[in-house]
Amino acid sequence: MLYNTLGKTGLEVSRLGFGTMRLPTKGSNENIDETEASAMLAYGIENGINIIDTAYPYHSKELDGNGNSEKFVGKFLKENDLRDEILLQTKSPSWLMEKRTDFDYYLDIQLEKLQTDYIDIYLLHSLTVPDWTKVNDLGVLDFLDDCLSSGKVRHVGFSSHIEVDYLIEILDEYPKWEVALTQMNYLDEYYQSGVMGLNYLKEVNVGSMIMEPLRGGRLVNNIPQDVQQLWDMAEVKRTPVEWAFQYLWNRDDVDCVLSGMTSMEQVKQNIEIASREDIISDYDQEIIREVARSYRTRLGNNCTRCGYCMPCPHGVDIINCLTEYNIAHMMDDPKASAMQYFTLMDDDSRADSCVQCGECIPFCTQMLDIPEELVKVHEYFGSEFDHF
Ligand code: SF4
Ligand code: SF4
C-alpha cells in the first residue's frame, strides 16, 4: 500500500480508503452480510488500508435514516481490537439538523454506534448550498469548535457535490477545516468543484478525499467498443479500474480515494492497484482525455445512481429511468435498454408517471433537473408499442 499525507491533518493515510456504503448484504440494504463484510475489512486492514469511511445513514432502510454501517464498523473494530489502529471517518447528517443541540445529539448517537469515544475525522455530510446556510445559521462552527476542544473529534471537514465557488466560500469561512471530500474522476474534471476545487484544497493545505472514482461503475462496466479501442492504443495496458484509480493517484492534489467495496474480489483488486506505483506517461494521459471526450458525447445525463432523490412521492423509479436512458446512449443500443425499461419496471415507476412536482430537484447531488430529464426518458423510449 502507498500512503499520502492528508493535508494539514499531518495524518499518513492509505491512498485507498475503505468506504462502507456498499457492503455486501443479505436480501435488503439494511441487512449487512457481517461475515463477508468482516472478512473484507480484515483483509483490507491486513493489506495496508488504514482509513474507514462511514456515515449515519449508510445501510439504512430509508436513504436518510439511521443506518447499520456505523454499527457494523463499530462492532468490527471493537471485536478485533482495532479502534486505535484505524483512522475512523464518519459524517454528520446535516439535513436532519433543526437546532444547535441536534449536532451534539447525532454525534453522541454516532459515538455509541461506533463504540468509541472519539472520531478521527468528522465530516458534515453532503453539504448543499441550502444545507450549509442552514447549519451555519444554527451554529455548526461553534459545535465543531466544541468537538475539537472536547476531543470527541480530532479533525473536521465536509463532503459536498457543490460548484467550486461555493466550495471556496465554505473553505474560507472556517480556518479549522482539515479535510474535504469531493467527486472526481477523469470524466468530472470540470464538473461540480472538479480540478479547480482540488487545486484550491491543495493551495490551502486541506486534505483531499475523493468519492465516485469509478463514477457509479460507469467507467468500468460495459466499456463501449470505441473506448476500448482507445485503451488498446495506450503505451501501458491497464484495466478500466486501473485507469480510473491510477488517473487519480497520478494527481498531486489527491490524498485519498474512497471506494465503496461490495465484494472480496473488489477489495483484493483495488488493493493490488493501490499498492503499485504507476506513472502515467503524457501519451497515456492524452488517451485518458480522448476516452473522456468519447464518453461525454454519449452520456444521456449525469446521474451517478447515488439515490439521494429517492423515494419519489409519486412512485417514479428515478434512478432506473435515468440509468436505462444512460445505458441506451452509452451502448448505443436503445432496444436492449427499452426491453429492460419496459420489462423490469412497473407501469407506475416509469418516467411518464412523473407529475413534474419538482420535489426531488433539491436532493439531486448532480444538480439535474430530474423532471426535465424524465421527459427526455419518456420521449426516448416512447410507448411500449414502439418497441414490441
Ligand atoms: S418531479 Fe417527478 S420524479 Fe421528481 S418527485 Fe415529482 S413526480 Fe417524482
Ligand atoms: S437523479 Fe441525482 S440524486 Fe437521483 S440518483 Fe441520479 S444523481 Fe443521484
Short mmCIF file of N, CA and C in Angstrom, two decimals, residues 115-256:
data_model
loop_
_atom_site.label_atom_id
_atom_site.label_comp_id
_atom_site.label_asym_id
_atom_site.label_seq_id
_atom_site.Cartn_x
_atom_site.Cartn_y
_atom_site.Cartn_z
N GLN A 115 -19.08 2.57 19.00
CA GLN A 115 -18.43 2.02 20.20
C GLN A 115 -17.06 2.65 20.45
N THR A 116 -17.03 3.97 20.39
CA THR A 116 -15.77 4.68 20.61
C THR A 116 -16.07 6.00 21.31
N ASP A 117 -15.02 6.63 21.87
CA ASP A 117 -15.25 7.95 22.46
C ASP A 117 -14.59 9.05 21.64
N TYR A 118 -14.08 8.70 20.45
CA TYR A 118 -13.56 9.75 19.57
C TYR A 118 -13.68 9.33 18.10
N ILE A 119 -13.80 10.33 17.27
CA ILE A 119 -13.83 10.10 15.82
C ILE A 119 -12.63 10.84 15.23
N ASP A 120 -11.88 10.15 14.39
CA ASP A 120 -10.68 10.80 13.85
C ASP A 120 -11.03 11.94 12.91
N ILE A 121 -11.95 11.67 11.99
CA ILE A 121 -12.32 12.71 11.01
C ILE A 121 -13.85 12.77 10.94
N TYR A 122 -14.41 13.94 11.24
CA TYR A 122 -15.87 14.10 11.25
C TYR A 122 -16.23 15.10 10.16
N LEU A 123 -17.01 14.63 9.19
CA LEU A 123 -17.38 15.49 8.06
C LEU A 123 -18.84 15.89 8.16
N LEU A 124 -19.16 17.11 7.77
CA LEU A 124 -20.56 17.47 7.55
C LEU A 124 -20.93 16.83 6.22
N HIS A 125 -21.99 16.03 6.25
CA HIS A 125 -22.27 15.14 5.12
C HIS A 125 -23.02 15.83 3.98
N SER A 126 -22.48 15.69 2.79
CA SER A 126 -23.15 16.10 1.55
C SER A 126 -23.76 17.50 1.65
N LEU A 127 -22.91 18.47 1.94
CA LEU A 127 -23.41 19.84 2.08
C LEU A 127 -23.92 20.37 0.75
N THR A 128 -25.16 20.79 0.75
CA THR A 128 -25.69 21.56 -0.38
C THR A 128 -25.62 23.02 0.03
N VAL A 129 -25.86 23.93 -0.89
CA VAL A 129 -25.81 25.35 -0.52
C VAL A 129 -26.88 25.65 0.55
N PRO A 130 -28.16 25.21 0.38
CA PRO A 130 -29.15 25.49 1.43
C PRO A 130 -28.79 24.84 2.76
N ASP A 131 -28.25 23.61 2.73
CA ASP A 131 -27.88 22.95 3.99
C ASP A 131 -26.77 23.70 4.70
N TRP A 132 -25.79 24.19 3.92
CA TRP A 132 -24.69 24.94 4.53
C TRP A 132 -25.22 26.21 5.19
N THR A 133 -26.09 26.92 4.50
CA THR A 133 -26.66 28.14 5.07
C THR A 133 -27.39 27.81 6.37
N LYS A 134 -28.17 26.73 6.32
CA LYS A 134 -28.96 26.35 7.50
C LYS A 134 -28.05 25.98 8.68
N VAL A 135 -27.10 25.06 8.44
CA VAL A 135 -26.28 24.61 9.59
C VAL A 135 -25.38 25.73 10.10
N ASN A 136 -24.97 26.60 9.21
CA ASN A 136 -24.15 27.74 9.64
C ASN A 136 -24.97 28.64 10.56
N ASP A 137 -26.21 28.91 10.16
CA ASP A 137 -27.10 29.73 11.00
C ASP A 137 -27.39 29.06 12.34
N LEU A 138 -27.42 27.73 12.33
CA LEU A 138 -27.72 27.01 13.59
C LEU A 138 -26.52 26.95 14.53
N GLY A 139 -25.34 27.36 14.04
CA GLY A 139 -24.16 27.38 14.91
C GLY A 139 -23.25 26.19 14.75
N VAL A 140 -23.16 25.64 13.54
CA VAL A 140 -22.34 24.44 13.36
C VAL A 140 -20.86 24.70 13.65
N LEU A 141 -20.37 25.90 13.39
CA LEU A 141 -18.94 26.15 13.61
C LEU A 141 -18.62 26.17 15.10
N ASP A 142 -19.55 26.67 15.87
CA ASP A 142 -19.41 26.65 17.33
C ASP A 142 -19.40 25.19 17.81
N PHE A 143 -20.29 24.39 17.22
CA PHE A 143 -20.34 22.95 17.55
C PHE A 143 -19.00 22.28 17.22
N LEU A 144 -18.46 22.58 16.04
CA LEU A 144 -17.19 21.95 15.64
C LEU A 144 -16.06 22.38 16.57
N ASP A 145 -16.06 23.66 16.96
CA ASP A 145 -15.05 24.13 17.93
C ASP A 145 -15.13 23.29 19.20
N ASP A 146 -16.36 23.08 19.68
CA ASP A 146 -16.56 22.30 20.92
C ASP A 146 -16.07 20.86 20.75
N CYS A 147 -16.40 20.27 19.59
CA CYS A 147 -15.98 18.87 19.34
C CYS A 147 -14.47 18.74 19.40
N LEU A 148 -13.79 19.72 18.78
CA LEU A 148 -12.33 19.66 18.72
C LEU A 148 -11.73 19.86 20.11
N SER A 149 -12.30 20.80 20.87
CA SER A 149 -11.68 21.04 22.19
C SER A 149 -12.02 19.94 23.19
N SER A 150 -13.17 19.27 23.01
CA SER A 150 -13.51 18.18 23.95
C SER A 150 -12.75 16.90 23.59
N GLY A 151 -12.24 16.82 22.36
CA GLY A 151 -11.53 15.60 21.94
C GLY A 151 -12.45 14.54 21.35
N LYS A 152 -13.77 14.83 21.31
CA LYS A 152 -14.67 13.84 20.70
C LYS A 152 -14.35 13.67 19.21
N VAL A 153 -13.83 14.74 18.62
CA VAL A 153 -13.48 14.71 17.20
C VAL A 153 -12.08 15.28 17.06
N ARG A 154 -11.25 14.64 16.22
CA ARG A 154 -9.85 15.11 16.10
C ARG A 154 -9.62 16.02 14.90
N HIS A 155 -10.37 15.79 13.83
CA HIS A 155 -10.22 16.63 12.64
C HIS A 155 -11.60 16.81 12.01
N VAL A 156 -11.85 17.99 11.44
CA VAL A 156 -13.18 18.23 10.88
C VAL A 156 -13.10 18.62 9.40
N GLY A 157 -14.19 18.33 8.70
CA GLY A 157 -14.25 18.65 7.28
C GLY A 157 -15.68 18.54 6.79
N PHE A 158 -15.83 18.42 5.50
CA PHE A 158 -17.17 18.28 4.92
C PHE A 158 -17.08 17.52 3.60
N SER A 159 -18.21 16.92 3.23
CA SER A 159 -18.30 16.32 1.90
C SER A 159 -19.34 17.11 1.13
N SER A 160 -19.14 17.20 -0.19
CA SER A 160 -20.06 18.03 -0.96
C SER A 160 -19.95 17.76 -2.45
N HIS A 161 -21.07 18.03 -3.13
CA HIS A 161 -21.09 17.94 -4.60
C HIS A 161 -21.28 19.32 -5.21
N ILE A 162 -20.96 20.37 -4.46
CA ILE A 162 -21.27 21.72 -4.94
C ILE A 162 -20.23 22.25 -5.95
N GLU A 163 -20.59 23.36 -6.56
CA GLU A 163 -19.70 24.00 -7.52
C GLU A 163 -18.52 24.66 -6.80
N VAL A 164 -17.46 24.95 -7.56
CA VAL A 164 -16.21 25.41 -6.94
C VAL A 164 -16.36 26.73 -6.17
N ASP A 165 -17.18 27.66 -6.66
CA ASP A 165 -17.34 28.94 -5.95
C ASP A 165 -17.84 28.72 -4.52
N TYR A 166 -18.82 27.81 -4.39
CA TYR A 166 -19.39 27.56 -3.06
C TYR A 166 -18.38 26.80 -2.20
N LEU A 167 -17.64 25.88 -2.84
CA LEU A 167 -16.63 25.13 -2.09
C LEU A 167 -15.63 26.10 -1.46
N ILE A 168 -15.18 27.05 -2.26
CA ILE A 168 -14.20 28.02 -1.76
C ILE A 168 -14.81 28.89 -0.66
N GLU A 169 -16.07 29.27 -0.86
CA GLU A 169 -16.76 30.09 0.15
C GLU A 169 -16.79 29.37 1.50
N ILE A 170 -17.13 28.08 1.46
CA ILE A 170 -17.20 27.32 2.72
C ILE A 170 -15.80 27.16 3.32
N LEU A 171 -14.83 26.86 2.47
CA LEU A 171 -13.46 26.68 2.98
C LEU A 171 -12.94 27.95 3.64
N ASP A 172 -13.27 29.10 3.03
CA ASP A 172 -12.76 30.38 3.55
C ASP A 172 -13.44 30.81 4.84
N GLU A 173 -14.58 30.21 5.12
CA GLU A 173 -15.37 30.62 6.29
C GLU A 173 -14.78 30.11 7.61
N TYR A 174 -14.00 29.03 7.54
CA TYR A 174 -13.58 28.38 8.79
C TYR A 174 -12.16 27.84 8.64
N PRO A 175 -11.20 28.43 9.34
CA PRO A 175 -9.81 28.02 9.16
C PRO A 175 -9.50 26.63 9.71
N LYS A 176 -10.44 26.05 10.45
CA LYS A 176 -10.15 24.73 11.05
C LYS A 176 -10.54 23.55 10.16
N TRP A 177 -11.13 23.83 8.98
CA TRP A 177 -11.37 22.70 8.07
C TRP A 177 -10.03 22.04 7.75
N GLU A 178 -10.02 20.71 7.83
CA GLU A 178 -8.77 20.00 7.51
C GLU A 178 -8.94 18.98 6.39
N VAL A 179 -10.21 18.63 6.07
CA VAL A 179 -10.46 17.60 5.07
C VAL A 179 -11.69 18.00 4.25
N ALA A 180 -11.65 17.74 2.95
CA ALA A 180 -12.85 17.89 2.12
C ALA A 180 -12.96 16.69 1.20
N LEU A 181 -14.18 16.19 1.08
CA LEU A 181 -14.46 15.01 0.25
C LEU A 181 -15.27 15.48 -0.95
N THR A 182 -14.68 15.37 -2.14
CA THR A 182 -15.38 15.84 -3.34
C THR A 182 -15.37 14.75 -4.42
N GLN A 183 -16.21 14.96 -5.41
CA GLN A 183 -16.32 13.98 -6.51
C GLN A 183 -15.26 14.27 -7.57
N MET A 184 -14.55 13.22 -7.99
CA MET A 184 -13.59 13.41 -9.08
C MET A 184 -13.31 12.08 -9.76
N ASN A 185 -13.23 12.12 -11.03
CA ASN A 185 -12.77 11.01 -11.88
C ASN A 185 -12.48 11.67 -13.23
N TYR A 186 -11.95 10.92 -14.18
CA TYR A 186 -11.48 11.60 -15.41
C TYR A 186 -12.61 12.16 -16.27
N LEU A 187 -13.86 11.79 -15.96
CA LEU A 187 -14.99 12.42 -16.67
C LEU A 187 -15.41 13.74 -16.03
N ASP A 188 -15.03 13.96 -14.76
CA ASP A 188 -15.59 15.06 -13.99
C ASP A 188 -14.60 16.19 -13.70
N GLU A 189 -13.60 16.36 -14.53
CA GLU A 189 -12.60 17.39 -14.24
C GLU A 189 -13.22 18.79 -14.15
N TYR A 190 -14.24 19.01 -14.96
CA TYR A 190 -14.86 20.34 -14.96
C TYR A 190 -16.32 20.27 -14.54
N TYR A 191 -16.60 19.33 -13.66
CA TYR A 191 -17.96 19.11 -13.17
C TYR A 191 -17.94 19.30 -11.66
N GLN A 192 -19.00 19.88 -11.09
CA GLN A 192 -19.02 20.24 -9.67
C GLN A 192 -17.77 21.08 -9.36
N SER A 193 -17.09 20.79 -8.23
CA SER A 193 -15.91 21.63 -7.92
C SER A 193 -14.69 21.21 -8.75
N GLY A 194 -14.66 19.96 -9.23
CA GLY A 194 -13.67 19.49 -10.20
C GLY A 194 -12.21 19.81 -9.87
N VAL A 195 -11.42 20.00 -10.92
CA VAL A 195 -9.98 20.23 -10.72
C VAL A 195 -9.71 21.57 -10.03
N MET A 196 -10.56 22.55 -10.28
CA MET A 196 -10.33 23.85 -9.63
C MET A 196 -10.50 23.71 -8.11
N GLY A 197 -11.46 22.90 -7.71
CA GLY A 197 -11.65 22.64 -6.28
C GLY A 197 -10.45 21.94 -5.69
N LEU A 198 -9.92 20.94 -6.40
CA LEU A 198 -8.75 20.22 -5.89
C LEU A 198 -7.54 21.15 -5.79
N ASN A 199 -7.38 22.01 -6.81
CA ASN A 199 -6.26 22.96 -6.77
C ASN A 199 -6.36 23.85 -5.53
N TYR A 200 -7.59 24.30 -5.24
CA TYR A 200 -7.75 25.20 -4.09
C TYR A 200 -7.47 24.46 -2.77
N LEU A 201 -7.95 23.22 -2.71
CA LEU A 201 -7.70 22.43 -1.49
C LEU A 201 -6.20 22.30 -1.24
N LYS A 202 -5.47 22.07 -2.33
CA LYS A 202 -4.01 21.94 -2.18
C LYS A 202 -3.41 23.27 -1.73
N GLU A 203 -3.89 24.35 -2.33
CA GLU A 203 -3.36 25.68 -2.00
C GLU A 203 -3.52 26.00 -0.51
N VAL A 204 -4.70 25.62 0.05
CA VAL A 204 -4.93 25.94 1.46
C VAL A 204 -4.59 24.75 2.37
N ASN A 205 -3.97 23.72 1.76
CA ASN A 205 -3.47 22.56 2.51
C ASN A 205 -4.57 21.82 3.28
N VAL A 206 -5.76 21.75 2.65
CA VAL A 206 -6.84 20.94 3.22
C VAL A 206 -6.78 19.56 2.57
N GLY A 207 -6.83 18.51 3.40
CA GLY A 207 -6.73 17.14 2.89
C GLY A 207 -7.81 16.84 1.87
N SER A 208 -7.40 16.20 0.77
CA SER A 208 -8.34 15.99 -0.31
C SER A 208 -8.72 14.51 -0.43
N MET A 209 -10.00 14.25 -0.20
CA MET A 209 -10.51 12.88 -0.38
C MET A 209 -11.45 12.87 -1.57
N ILE A 210 -11.47 11.73 -2.25
CA ILE A 210 -12.24 11.62 -3.49
C ILE A 210 -13.34 10.58 -3.35
N MET A 211 -14.53 10.95 -3.85
CA MET A 211 -15.61 9.97 -3.97
C MET A 211 -15.96 9.81 -5.45
N GLU A 212 -16.72 8.79 -5.74
CA GLU A 212 -17.14 8.46 -7.12
C GLU A 212 -15.93 8.27 -8.06
N PRO A 213 -14.88 7.54 -7.63
CA PRO A 213 -13.72 7.37 -8.53
C PRO A 213 -14.08 6.60 -9.81
N LEU A 214 -15.11 5.75 -9.72
CA LEU A 214 -15.50 4.96 -10.90
C LEU A 214 -16.81 5.48 -11.50
N ARG A 215 -17.24 6.61 -11.03
CA ARG A 215 -18.48 7.26 -11.47
C ARG A 215 -19.66 6.28 -11.46
N GLY A 216 -19.92 5.75 -10.25
CA GLY A 216 -21.04 4.82 -10.10
C GLY A 216 -20.87 3.55 -10.94
N GLY A 217 -19.62 3.16 -11.23
CA GLY A 217 -19.37 1.94 -12.02
C GLY A 217 -19.35 2.18 -13.52
N ARG A 218 -19.74 3.40 -13.91
CA ARG A 218 -19.88 3.68 -15.35
C ARG A 218 -18.55 3.57 -16.09
N LEU A 219 -17.44 3.85 -15.39
CA LEU A 219 -16.15 3.83 -16.07
C LEU A 219 -15.56 2.43 -16.20
N VAL A 220 -16.21 1.46 -15.57
CA VAL A 220 -15.60 0.12 -15.61
C VAL A 220 -16.53 -0.96 -16.15
N ASN A 221 -17.82 -0.64 -16.30
CA ASN A 221 -18.75 -1.65 -16.81
C ASN A 221 -19.17 -1.30 -18.23
N ASN A 222 -19.47 -2.32 -19.00
CA ASN A 222 -20.00 -2.14 -20.37
C ASN A 222 -19.16 -1.15 -21.17
N ILE A 223 -17.86 -1.41 -21.25
CA ILE A 223 -16.97 -0.48 -21.96
C ILE A 223 -17.33 -0.46 -23.46
N PRO A 224 -17.67 0.71 -24.02
CA PRO A 224 -18.00 0.77 -25.44
C PRO A 224 -16.79 0.40 -26.30
N GLN A 225 -17.08 -0.08 -27.48
CA GLN A 225 -16.01 -0.57 -28.36
C GLN A 225 -14.99 0.53 -28.68
N ASP A 226 -15.50 1.76 -28.97
CA ASP A 226 -14.53 2.81 -29.34
C ASP A 226 -13.66 3.23 -28.15
N VAL A 227 -14.21 3.12 -26.95
CA VAL A 227 -13.40 3.40 -25.75
C VAL A 227 -12.33 2.33 -25.60
N GLN A 228 -12.74 1.09 -25.77
CA GLN A 228 -11.76 0.00 -25.65
C GLN A 228 -10.65 0.15 -26.69
N GLN A 229 -11.05 0.59 -27.89
CA GLN A 229 -10.03 0.78 -28.94
C GLN A 229 -9.02 1.85 -28.51
N LEU A 230 -9.51 2.88 -27.85
CA LEU A 230 -8.59 3.92 -27.35
C LEU A 230 -7.66 3.34 -26.28
N TRP A 231 -8.26 2.61 -25.33
CA TRP A 231 -7.40 1.99 -24.29
C TRP A 231 -6.34 1.09 -24.93
N ASP A 232 -6.72 0.39 -25.99
CA ASP A 232 -5.76 -0.53 -26.64
C ASP A 232 -4.59 0.21 -27.28
N MET A 233 -4.77 1.52 -27.51
CA MET A 233 -3.68 2.30 -28.13
C MET A 233 -2.67 2.80 -27.09
N ALA A 234 -2.97 2.62 -25.81
CA ALA A 234 -2.09 3.17 -24.76
C ALA A 234 -0.73 2.48 -24.74
N GLU A 235 0.27 3.20 -24.24
CA GLU A 235 1.61 2.62 -24.13
C GLU A 235 1.63 1.49 -23.09
N VAL A 236 0.90 1.72 -21.97
CA VAL A 236 0.82 0.69 -20.93
C VAL A 236 -0.62 0.16 -20.90
N LYS A 237 -0.78 -1.14 -20.99
CA LYS A 237 -2.13 -1.72 -20.96
C LYS A 237 -2.62 -1.78 -19.51
N ARG A 238 -3.81 -1.22 -19.30
CA ARG A 238 -4.40 -1.23 -17.96
C ARG A 238 -5.86 -1.65 -18.07
N THR A 239 -6.40 -2.19 -16.99
CA THR A 239 -7.84 -2.48 -16.98
C THR A 239 -8.59 -1.16 -16.76
N PRO A 240 -9.90 -1.10 -17.05
CA PRO A 240 -10.65 0.13 -16.79
C PRO A 240 -10.57 0.59 -15.33
N VAL A 241 -10.54 -0.37 -14.39
CA VAL A 241 -10.43 0.01 -12.97
C VAL A 241 -9.06 0.64 -12.71
N GLU A 242 -8.03 0.05 -13.30
CA GLU A 242 -6.68 0.62 -13.12
C GLU A 242 -6.61 2.04 -13.70
N TRP A 243 -7.18 2.23 -14.88
CA TRP A 243 -7.16 3.58 -15.47
C TRP A 243 -7.83 4.59 -14.52
N ALA A 244 -8.99 4.18 -14.00
CA ALA A 244 -9.76 5.12 -13.16
C ALA A 244 -8.98 5.49 -11.89
N PHE A 245 -8.42 4.48 -11.22
CA PHE A 245 -7.70 4.77 -9.97
C PHE A 245 -6.36 5.47 -10.23
N GLN A 246 -5.62 4.92 -11.21
CA GLN A 246 -4.29 5.49 -11.41
C GLN A 246 -4.36 6.93 -11.94
N TYR A 247 -5.42 7.25 -12.68
CA TYR A 247 -5.61 8.65 -13.08
C TYR A 247 -5.63 9.54 -11.82
N LEU A 248 -6.36 9.10 -10.81
CA LEU A 248 -6.47 9.91 -9.58
C LEU A 248 -5.16 9.93 -8.81
N TRP A 249 -4.51 8.76 -8.71
CA TRP A 249 -3.29 8.70 -7.90
C TRP A 249 -2.10 9.33 -8.61
N ASN A 250 -2.25 9.65 -9.85
CA ASN A 250 -1.20 10.40 -10.55
C ASN A 250 -1.35 11.90 -10.31
N ARG A 251 -2.42 12.31 -9.66
CA ARG A 251 -2.62 13.74 -9.37
C ARG A 251 -1.96 14.07 -8.02
N ASP A 252 -1.27 15.19 -7.95
CA ASP A 252 -0.64 15.51 -6.67
C ASP A 252 -1.59 16.28 -5.75
N ASP A 253 -2.84 16.49 -6.21
CA ASP A 253 -3.81 17.15 -5.35
C ASP A 253 -4.87 16.17 -4.83
N VAL A 254 -4.58 14.87 -4.93
CA VAL A 254 -5.48 13.84 -4.38
C VAL A 254 -4.72 13.09 -3.29
N ASP A 255 -5.28 13.09 -2.09
CA ASP A 255 -4.60 12.39 -0.98
C ASP A 255 -5.13 10.98 -0.77
N CYS A 256 -6.45 10.83 -0.89
CA CYS A 256 -7.05 9.53 -0.58
C CYS A 256 -8.30 9.33 -1.45
#
